[in-house]
XYZ file of C-alpha atoms in Angstrom:
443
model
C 46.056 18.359 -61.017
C 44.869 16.427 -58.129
C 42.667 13.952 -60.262
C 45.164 13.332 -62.862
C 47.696 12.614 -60.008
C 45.386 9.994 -58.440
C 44.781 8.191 -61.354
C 48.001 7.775 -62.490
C 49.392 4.006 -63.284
C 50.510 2.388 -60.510
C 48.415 4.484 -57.753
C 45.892 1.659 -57.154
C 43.494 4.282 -56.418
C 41.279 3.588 -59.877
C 41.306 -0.390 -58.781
C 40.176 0.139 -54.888
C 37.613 3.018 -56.053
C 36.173 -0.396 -58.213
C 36.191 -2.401 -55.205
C 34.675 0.112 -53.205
C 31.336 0.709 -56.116
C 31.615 -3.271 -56.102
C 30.707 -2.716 -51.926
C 27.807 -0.164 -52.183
C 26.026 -2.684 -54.772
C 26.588 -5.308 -52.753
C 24.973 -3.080 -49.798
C 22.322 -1.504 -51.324
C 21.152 -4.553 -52.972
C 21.034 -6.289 -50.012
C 18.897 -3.947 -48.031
C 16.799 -3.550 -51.297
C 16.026 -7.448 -50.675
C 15.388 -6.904 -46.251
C 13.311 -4.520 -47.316
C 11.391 -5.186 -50.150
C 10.917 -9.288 -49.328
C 9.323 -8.139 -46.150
C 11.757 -10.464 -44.846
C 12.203 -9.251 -40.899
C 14.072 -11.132 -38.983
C 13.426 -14.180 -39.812
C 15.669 -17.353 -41.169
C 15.225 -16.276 -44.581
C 16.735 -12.754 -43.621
C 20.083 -14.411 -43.539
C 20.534 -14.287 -46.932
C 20.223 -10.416 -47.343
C 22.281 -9.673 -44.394
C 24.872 -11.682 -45.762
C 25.171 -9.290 -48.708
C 24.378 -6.439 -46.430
C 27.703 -7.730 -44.489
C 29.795 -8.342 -47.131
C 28.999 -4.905 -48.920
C 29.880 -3.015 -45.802
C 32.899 -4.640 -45.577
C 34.432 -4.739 -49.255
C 33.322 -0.911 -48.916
C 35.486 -0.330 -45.613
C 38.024 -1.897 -47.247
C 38.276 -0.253 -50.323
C 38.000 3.205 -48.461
C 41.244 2.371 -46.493
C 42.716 1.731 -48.937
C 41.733 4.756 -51.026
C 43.336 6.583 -48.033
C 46.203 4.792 -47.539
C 46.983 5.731 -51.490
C 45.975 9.046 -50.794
C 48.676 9.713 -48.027
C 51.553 8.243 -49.814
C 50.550 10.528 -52.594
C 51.069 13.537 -50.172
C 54.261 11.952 -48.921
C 55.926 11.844 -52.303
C 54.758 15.153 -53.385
C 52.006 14.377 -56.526
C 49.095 15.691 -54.404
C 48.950 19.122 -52.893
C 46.771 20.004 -49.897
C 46.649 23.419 -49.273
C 46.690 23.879 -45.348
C 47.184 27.468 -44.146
C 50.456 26.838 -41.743
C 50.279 29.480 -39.713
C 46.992 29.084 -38.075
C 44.697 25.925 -38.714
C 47.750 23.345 -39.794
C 50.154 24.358 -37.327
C 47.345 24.102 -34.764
C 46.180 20.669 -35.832
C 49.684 19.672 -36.073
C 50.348 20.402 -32.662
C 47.146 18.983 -30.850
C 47.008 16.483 -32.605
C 49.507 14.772 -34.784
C 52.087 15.540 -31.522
C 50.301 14.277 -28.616
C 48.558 11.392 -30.527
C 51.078 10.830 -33.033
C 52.800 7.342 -33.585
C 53.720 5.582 -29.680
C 57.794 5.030 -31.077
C 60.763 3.095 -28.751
C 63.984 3.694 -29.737
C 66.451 1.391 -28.142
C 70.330 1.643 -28.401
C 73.445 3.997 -27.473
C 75.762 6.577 -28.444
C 75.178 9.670 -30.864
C 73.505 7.543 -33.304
C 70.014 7.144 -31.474
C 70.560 11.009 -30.436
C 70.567 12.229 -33.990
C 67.812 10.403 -34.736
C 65.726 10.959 -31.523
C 66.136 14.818 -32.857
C 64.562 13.872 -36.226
C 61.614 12.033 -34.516
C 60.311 14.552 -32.621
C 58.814 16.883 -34.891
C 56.505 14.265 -36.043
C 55.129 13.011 -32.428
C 55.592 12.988 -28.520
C 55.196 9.667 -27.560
C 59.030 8.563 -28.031
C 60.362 6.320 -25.533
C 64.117 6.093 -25.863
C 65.432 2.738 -23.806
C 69.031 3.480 -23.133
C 72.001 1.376 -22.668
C 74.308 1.857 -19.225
C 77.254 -0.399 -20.462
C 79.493 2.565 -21.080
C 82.543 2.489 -18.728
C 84.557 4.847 -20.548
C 85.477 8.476 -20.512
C 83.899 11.047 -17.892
C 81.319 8.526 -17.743
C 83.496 6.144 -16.880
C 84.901 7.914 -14.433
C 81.856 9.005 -12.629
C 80.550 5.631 -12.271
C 83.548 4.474 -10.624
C 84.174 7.602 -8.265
C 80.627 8.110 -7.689
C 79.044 4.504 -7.905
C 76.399 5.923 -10.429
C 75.466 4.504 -13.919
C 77.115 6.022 -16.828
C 75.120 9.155 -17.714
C 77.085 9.916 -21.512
C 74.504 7.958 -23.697
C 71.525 8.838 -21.361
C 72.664 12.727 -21.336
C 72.949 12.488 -24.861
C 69.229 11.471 -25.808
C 68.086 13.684 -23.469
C 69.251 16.654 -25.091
C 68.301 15.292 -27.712
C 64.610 15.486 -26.953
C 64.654 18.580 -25.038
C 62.920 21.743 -25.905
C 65.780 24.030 -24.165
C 67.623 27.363 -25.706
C 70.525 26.762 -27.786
C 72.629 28.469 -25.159
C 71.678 25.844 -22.408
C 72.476 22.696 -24.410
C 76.428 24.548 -25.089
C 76.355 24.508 -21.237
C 75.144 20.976 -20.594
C 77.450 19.912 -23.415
C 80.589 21.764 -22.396
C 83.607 19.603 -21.551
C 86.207 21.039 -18.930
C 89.306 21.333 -20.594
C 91.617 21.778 -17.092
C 92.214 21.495 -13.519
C 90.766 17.938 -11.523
C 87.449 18.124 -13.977
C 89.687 17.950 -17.172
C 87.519 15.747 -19.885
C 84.118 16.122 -17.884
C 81.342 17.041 -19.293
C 79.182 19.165 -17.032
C 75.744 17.673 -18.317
C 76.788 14.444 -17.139
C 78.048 16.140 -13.911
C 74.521 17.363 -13.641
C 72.742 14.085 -13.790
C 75.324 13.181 -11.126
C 73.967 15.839 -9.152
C 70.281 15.054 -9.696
C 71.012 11.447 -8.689
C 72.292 12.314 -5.571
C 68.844 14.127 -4.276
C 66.678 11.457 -5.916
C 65.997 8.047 -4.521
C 67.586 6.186 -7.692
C 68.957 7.013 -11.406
C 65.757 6.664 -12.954
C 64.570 8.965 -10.837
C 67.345 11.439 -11.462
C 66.808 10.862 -14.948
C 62.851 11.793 -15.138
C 63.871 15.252 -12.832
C 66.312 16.275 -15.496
C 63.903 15.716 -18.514
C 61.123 17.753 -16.527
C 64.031 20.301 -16.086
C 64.721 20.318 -19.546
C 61.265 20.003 -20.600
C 62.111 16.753 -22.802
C 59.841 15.078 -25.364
C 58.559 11.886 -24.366
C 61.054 10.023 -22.369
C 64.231 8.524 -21.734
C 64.730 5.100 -19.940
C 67.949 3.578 -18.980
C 67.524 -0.069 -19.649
C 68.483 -1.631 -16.103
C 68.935 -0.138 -12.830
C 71.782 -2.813 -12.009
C 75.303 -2.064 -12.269
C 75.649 -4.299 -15.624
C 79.113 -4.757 -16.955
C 79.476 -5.838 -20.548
C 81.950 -8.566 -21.334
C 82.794 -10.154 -24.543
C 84.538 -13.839 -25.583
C 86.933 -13.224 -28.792
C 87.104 -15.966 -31.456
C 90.470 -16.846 -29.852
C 88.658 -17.677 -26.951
C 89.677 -14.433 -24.923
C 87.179 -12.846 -22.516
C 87.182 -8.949 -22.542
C 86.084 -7.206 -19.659
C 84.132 -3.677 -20.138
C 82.635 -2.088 -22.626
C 85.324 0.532 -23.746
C 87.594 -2.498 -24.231
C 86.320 -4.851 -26.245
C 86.909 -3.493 -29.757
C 90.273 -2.566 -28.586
C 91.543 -6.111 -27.781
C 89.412 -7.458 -30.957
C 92.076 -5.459 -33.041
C 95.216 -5.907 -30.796
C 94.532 -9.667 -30.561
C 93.381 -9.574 -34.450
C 90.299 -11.792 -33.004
C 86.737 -10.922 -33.937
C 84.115 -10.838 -31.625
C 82.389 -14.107 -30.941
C 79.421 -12.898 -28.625
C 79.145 -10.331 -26.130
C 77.501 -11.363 -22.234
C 76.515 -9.336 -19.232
C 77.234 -9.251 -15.214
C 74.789 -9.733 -13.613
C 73.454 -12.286 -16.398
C 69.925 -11.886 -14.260
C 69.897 -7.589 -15.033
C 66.132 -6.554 -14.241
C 64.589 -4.136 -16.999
C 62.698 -0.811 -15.356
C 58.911 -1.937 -15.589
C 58.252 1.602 -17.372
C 60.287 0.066 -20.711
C 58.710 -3.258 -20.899
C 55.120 -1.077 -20.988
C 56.216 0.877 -23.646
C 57.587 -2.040 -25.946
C 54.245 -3.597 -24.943
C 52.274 -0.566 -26.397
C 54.590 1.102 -29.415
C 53.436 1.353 -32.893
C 57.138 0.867 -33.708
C 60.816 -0.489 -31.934
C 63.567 0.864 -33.824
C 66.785 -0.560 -33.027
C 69.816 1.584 -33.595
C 71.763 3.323 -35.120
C 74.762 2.634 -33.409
C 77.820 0.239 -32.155
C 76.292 -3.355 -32.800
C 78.130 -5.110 -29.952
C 78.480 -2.239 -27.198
C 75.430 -0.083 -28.304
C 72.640 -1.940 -29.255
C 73.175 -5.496 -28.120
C 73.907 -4.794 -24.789
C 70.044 -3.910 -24.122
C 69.295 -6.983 -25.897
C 70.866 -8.954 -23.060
C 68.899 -7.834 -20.273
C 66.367 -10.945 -20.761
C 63.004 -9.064 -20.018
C 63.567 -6.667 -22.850
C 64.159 -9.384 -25.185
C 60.939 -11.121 -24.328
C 58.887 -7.781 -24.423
C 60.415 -8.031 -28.082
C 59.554 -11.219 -29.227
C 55.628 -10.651 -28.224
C 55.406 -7.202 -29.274
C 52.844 -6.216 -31.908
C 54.597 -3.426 -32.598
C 56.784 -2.648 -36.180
C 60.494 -3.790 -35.328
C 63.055 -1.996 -37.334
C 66.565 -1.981 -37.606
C 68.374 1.237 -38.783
C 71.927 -0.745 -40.176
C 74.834 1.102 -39.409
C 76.200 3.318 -42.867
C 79.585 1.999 -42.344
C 81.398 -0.141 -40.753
C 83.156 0.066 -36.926
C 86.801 -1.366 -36.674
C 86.624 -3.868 -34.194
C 83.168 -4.439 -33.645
C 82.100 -4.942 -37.263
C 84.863 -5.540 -39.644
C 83.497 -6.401 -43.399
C 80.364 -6.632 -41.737
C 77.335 -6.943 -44.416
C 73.602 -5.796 -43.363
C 72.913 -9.323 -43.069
C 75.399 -9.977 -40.443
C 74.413 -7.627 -38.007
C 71.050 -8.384 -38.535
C 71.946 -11.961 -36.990
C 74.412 -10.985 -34.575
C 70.957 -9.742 -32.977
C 69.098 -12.324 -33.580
C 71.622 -14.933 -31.837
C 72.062 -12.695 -29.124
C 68.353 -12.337 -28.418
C 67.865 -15.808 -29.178
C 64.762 -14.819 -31.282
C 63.353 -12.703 -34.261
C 63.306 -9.543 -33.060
C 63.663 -7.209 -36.715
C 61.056 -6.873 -39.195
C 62.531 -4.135 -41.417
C 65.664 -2.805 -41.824
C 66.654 0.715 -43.183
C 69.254 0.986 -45.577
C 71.549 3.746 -46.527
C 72.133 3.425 -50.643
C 73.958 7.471 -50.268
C 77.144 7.359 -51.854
C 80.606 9.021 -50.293
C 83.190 11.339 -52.208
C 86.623 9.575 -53.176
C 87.884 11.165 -50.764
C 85.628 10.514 -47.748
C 85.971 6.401 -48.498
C 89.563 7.004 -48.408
C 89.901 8.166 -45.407
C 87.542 5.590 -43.679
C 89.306 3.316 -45.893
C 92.560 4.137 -44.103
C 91.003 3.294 -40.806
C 90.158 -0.329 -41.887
C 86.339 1.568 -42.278
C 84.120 1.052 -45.323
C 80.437 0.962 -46.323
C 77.683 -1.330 -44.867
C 76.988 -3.842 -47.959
C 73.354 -4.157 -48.162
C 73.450 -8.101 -49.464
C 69.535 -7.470 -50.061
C 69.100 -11.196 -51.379
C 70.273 -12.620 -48.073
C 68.450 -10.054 -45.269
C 65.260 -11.112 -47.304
C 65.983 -14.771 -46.906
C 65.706 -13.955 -42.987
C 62.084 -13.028 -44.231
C 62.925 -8.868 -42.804
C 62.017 -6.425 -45.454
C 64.617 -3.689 -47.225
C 63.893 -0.194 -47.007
C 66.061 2.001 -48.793
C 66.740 5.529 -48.854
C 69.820 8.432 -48.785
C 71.072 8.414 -44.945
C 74.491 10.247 -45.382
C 74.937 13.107 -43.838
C 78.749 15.133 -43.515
C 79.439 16.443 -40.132
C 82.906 18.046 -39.641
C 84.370 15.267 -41.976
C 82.208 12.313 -40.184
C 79.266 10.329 -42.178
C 76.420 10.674 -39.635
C 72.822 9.425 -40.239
C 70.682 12.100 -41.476
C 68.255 12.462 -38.772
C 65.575 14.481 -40.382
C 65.473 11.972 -43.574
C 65.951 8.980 -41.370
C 62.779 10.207 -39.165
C 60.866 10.836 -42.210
C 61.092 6.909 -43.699
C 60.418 6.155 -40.004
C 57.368 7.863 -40.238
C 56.574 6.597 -43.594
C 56.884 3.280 -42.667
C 54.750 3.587 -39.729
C 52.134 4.846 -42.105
C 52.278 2.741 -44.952
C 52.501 -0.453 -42.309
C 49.939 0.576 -39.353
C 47.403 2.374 -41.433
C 44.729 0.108 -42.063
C 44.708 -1.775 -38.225
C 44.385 1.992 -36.456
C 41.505 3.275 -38.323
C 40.842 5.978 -35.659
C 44.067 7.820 -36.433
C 43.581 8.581 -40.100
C 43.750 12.414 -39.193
C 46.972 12.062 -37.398
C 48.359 10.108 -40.015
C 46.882 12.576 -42.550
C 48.803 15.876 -40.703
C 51.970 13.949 -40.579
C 51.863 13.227 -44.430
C 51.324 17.692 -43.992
C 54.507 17.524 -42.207
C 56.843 14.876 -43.694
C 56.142 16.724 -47.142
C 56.832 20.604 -45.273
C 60.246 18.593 -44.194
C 60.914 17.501 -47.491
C 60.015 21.136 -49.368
C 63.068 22.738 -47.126
């Protein structure tokens, strides 16, 4: 079953297992020649250690390869490795593929980048989630202004999102007051409030609640500095805040032109540039383009840290799109509303949702001026970024969310397929996590 699998059209496996028998000639022939020329190590022993050289190498080649195919095979289900999951898989799973899996960043806002921080960590613990504090609205909006905090909504949000707590305890920290002087509070956010006021700064506050809540990873707000988000219509209109802006975009029937912070000169926390500096991937999104993810683009250090990054840069595109922020936006246009905002190339990929909706569903976006992301595929690959397609939709109480355990899983795929052959040490990690994407994929 196995063998017919792997040499199946289209597998490569047949070709690189040629390359690789193309390698050990090329080796053994050239020690056959050190050797039997009595050649030492003298000029003339060039000649075999070039062979010697280039055989080792076509060989290393070909077996990366031969493993790359391999895991992909796992991923899509044609080849079944029997692992006994409830002793030596689990157990390699979680010494392993966890605490050395893929280093991820995950950099935007709002309940988008919380669903899919919950899909990402069952595959490793080294997610960084870089957070905006633009938010002026709501009980967070409140708080800052009573309290003279940063918003703690968004940050609250991925938090419990990565935290390994009893269902009972995120209902608490996720209650909203519904009377009296705390009506429309949520108490997690009142509990970050609380942290921040026995801890020397937010940050602070918010490493004390993840340790509290025994979090996965971590989560970063972008800037310590009380940064305001602003935004200059196309009818020349500035907007001030971040809760107002795709308001006044549809009372003033004026899209947005770009969107600018106070104080222009916002310092990134050190911790986040580090961890752009190191990832195996930056995934931007999902979320609000203007008052989710831009806004972190702003801050100028995290833009640099961008730019030079090795790391994979993906963009997770929005499934449809936001009334006043992105009206009949296409993939392609959000893609370079971030590029002119961070004034360089900072997306590699981009993930996009090809699930369809019921009728009904698109009418009722439809009746909010709402409607699906259009992938234009022709033009997002003339900004030389690659399309990655898959089903994203996901019905929650009548809302099309991103499906966080699918949208994880291409995340993870992608990581493989890309940063497989430059981190040759990991194959095992990568090789449980192929285990685990398929185990996902089974349910």
């Amino acid at each position: 079953m196995i063998t017919r699998d792997l040499l199946k059209p289209g597998v490569n496996i047949k070709r690189w297992v040629l390359v690789g028998i193309i390698g050990i000639f090329l080796l053994f022939y050239g020690i056959n020649e050190f050797i039997n020329k009595k050649y030492l190590w003298s000029i003339k022993s060039a000649f075999p250690i070039f062979f010697i050289g280039i055989g080792v190498l076509i060989l290393y080649i070909a077996l990366m390869q031969i493993i790359k195919s391999f895991i992909i095979l796992i991923n899509i289900g044609n080849v079944d490795v029997a692992i006994d999951s409830k002793n030596f898989g689990d157990l390699i799973y979680e010494k392993r593929a966890l605490v050395k899996g893929p280093k991820i960043v995950v950099i935007g806002g709002g309940t988008g980048l919380a669903t899919m921080l919950r899909g990402l960590k069952k595959y490793t613990n080294n997610i960084t989630a870089i957070v905006t504090v633009a938010d002026d609205g709501g009980g967070s909006g409140v708080l800052r202004e009573d309290l003279g905090i940063l918003p703690p909504g968004d940050i609250r949000n991925c938090i419990l999102a990565l935290a390994d707590t009893e269902p009972l305890m995120e209902e608490l920290l996720q209650y909203r007051f519904k009377d009296g002087r705390l009506k429309d509070q949520n108490f997690g956010n009142l509990f970050l409030a609380a942290m921040d006021g026995i801890s020397n700064n937010f940050e602070e506050a918010v490493q004390k609640m993840s340790s509290v809540l025994a979090v996965t990873g971590r989560v970063i707000p972008v800037t310590l500095d009380n940064m305001i988000l602003k935004a200059k219509l196309q009818n020349g209109k500035i907007i001030d805040g971040e809760s107002n802006i795709p308001k006044a975009a549809l009372d003033y029937n004026s899209p947005i032109e770009e969107v600018f912070i106070e104080p222009i000169d916002a310092k990134a926390i050190k911790e986040a540039l580090f961890a752009i500096n190191g990832a195996d991937a930056v995934i931007l999104g999902p979320g609000s383009l203007y008052t989710s993810i831009i806004p972190n683009l702003l801050v100028r250090e995290i833009r640099d840290a961008l730019d030079k990054t090795k790391a994979l840069r993906i963009y997770v595109s929005n499934i449809m799109t936001q009334p006043g922020e992105s009206d009949d936006f296409c993939v392609c246009d959000h893609i370079k509303a971030i590029h002119k905002h961070a004034g360089c190339k900072v997306v590699d990929y981009v993930l996009v949702n090809v699930g369809k909706l019921s009728n009904e569903l698109e009418e009722k976006y439809q009746k909010d001026n709402s409607n699906m992301v259009n992938i234009n595929e022709k033009e997002v690959k003339k900004l030389g970024i690659e399309v990655i397609k898959s089903d994203f939709v996901k019905i929650q109480k009548g809302y099309v969310r991103h499906d966080a355990d699918k949208l994880a899983a291409i995340i993870l795929e992608t990581i493989m397929e890309k940063k497989l052959f430059y981190d040759k040490k990991r194959i095992v990690e990568y090789f449980y996590l192929s285990q685990r994407l398929k185990e996902h994929k089974n349910k």
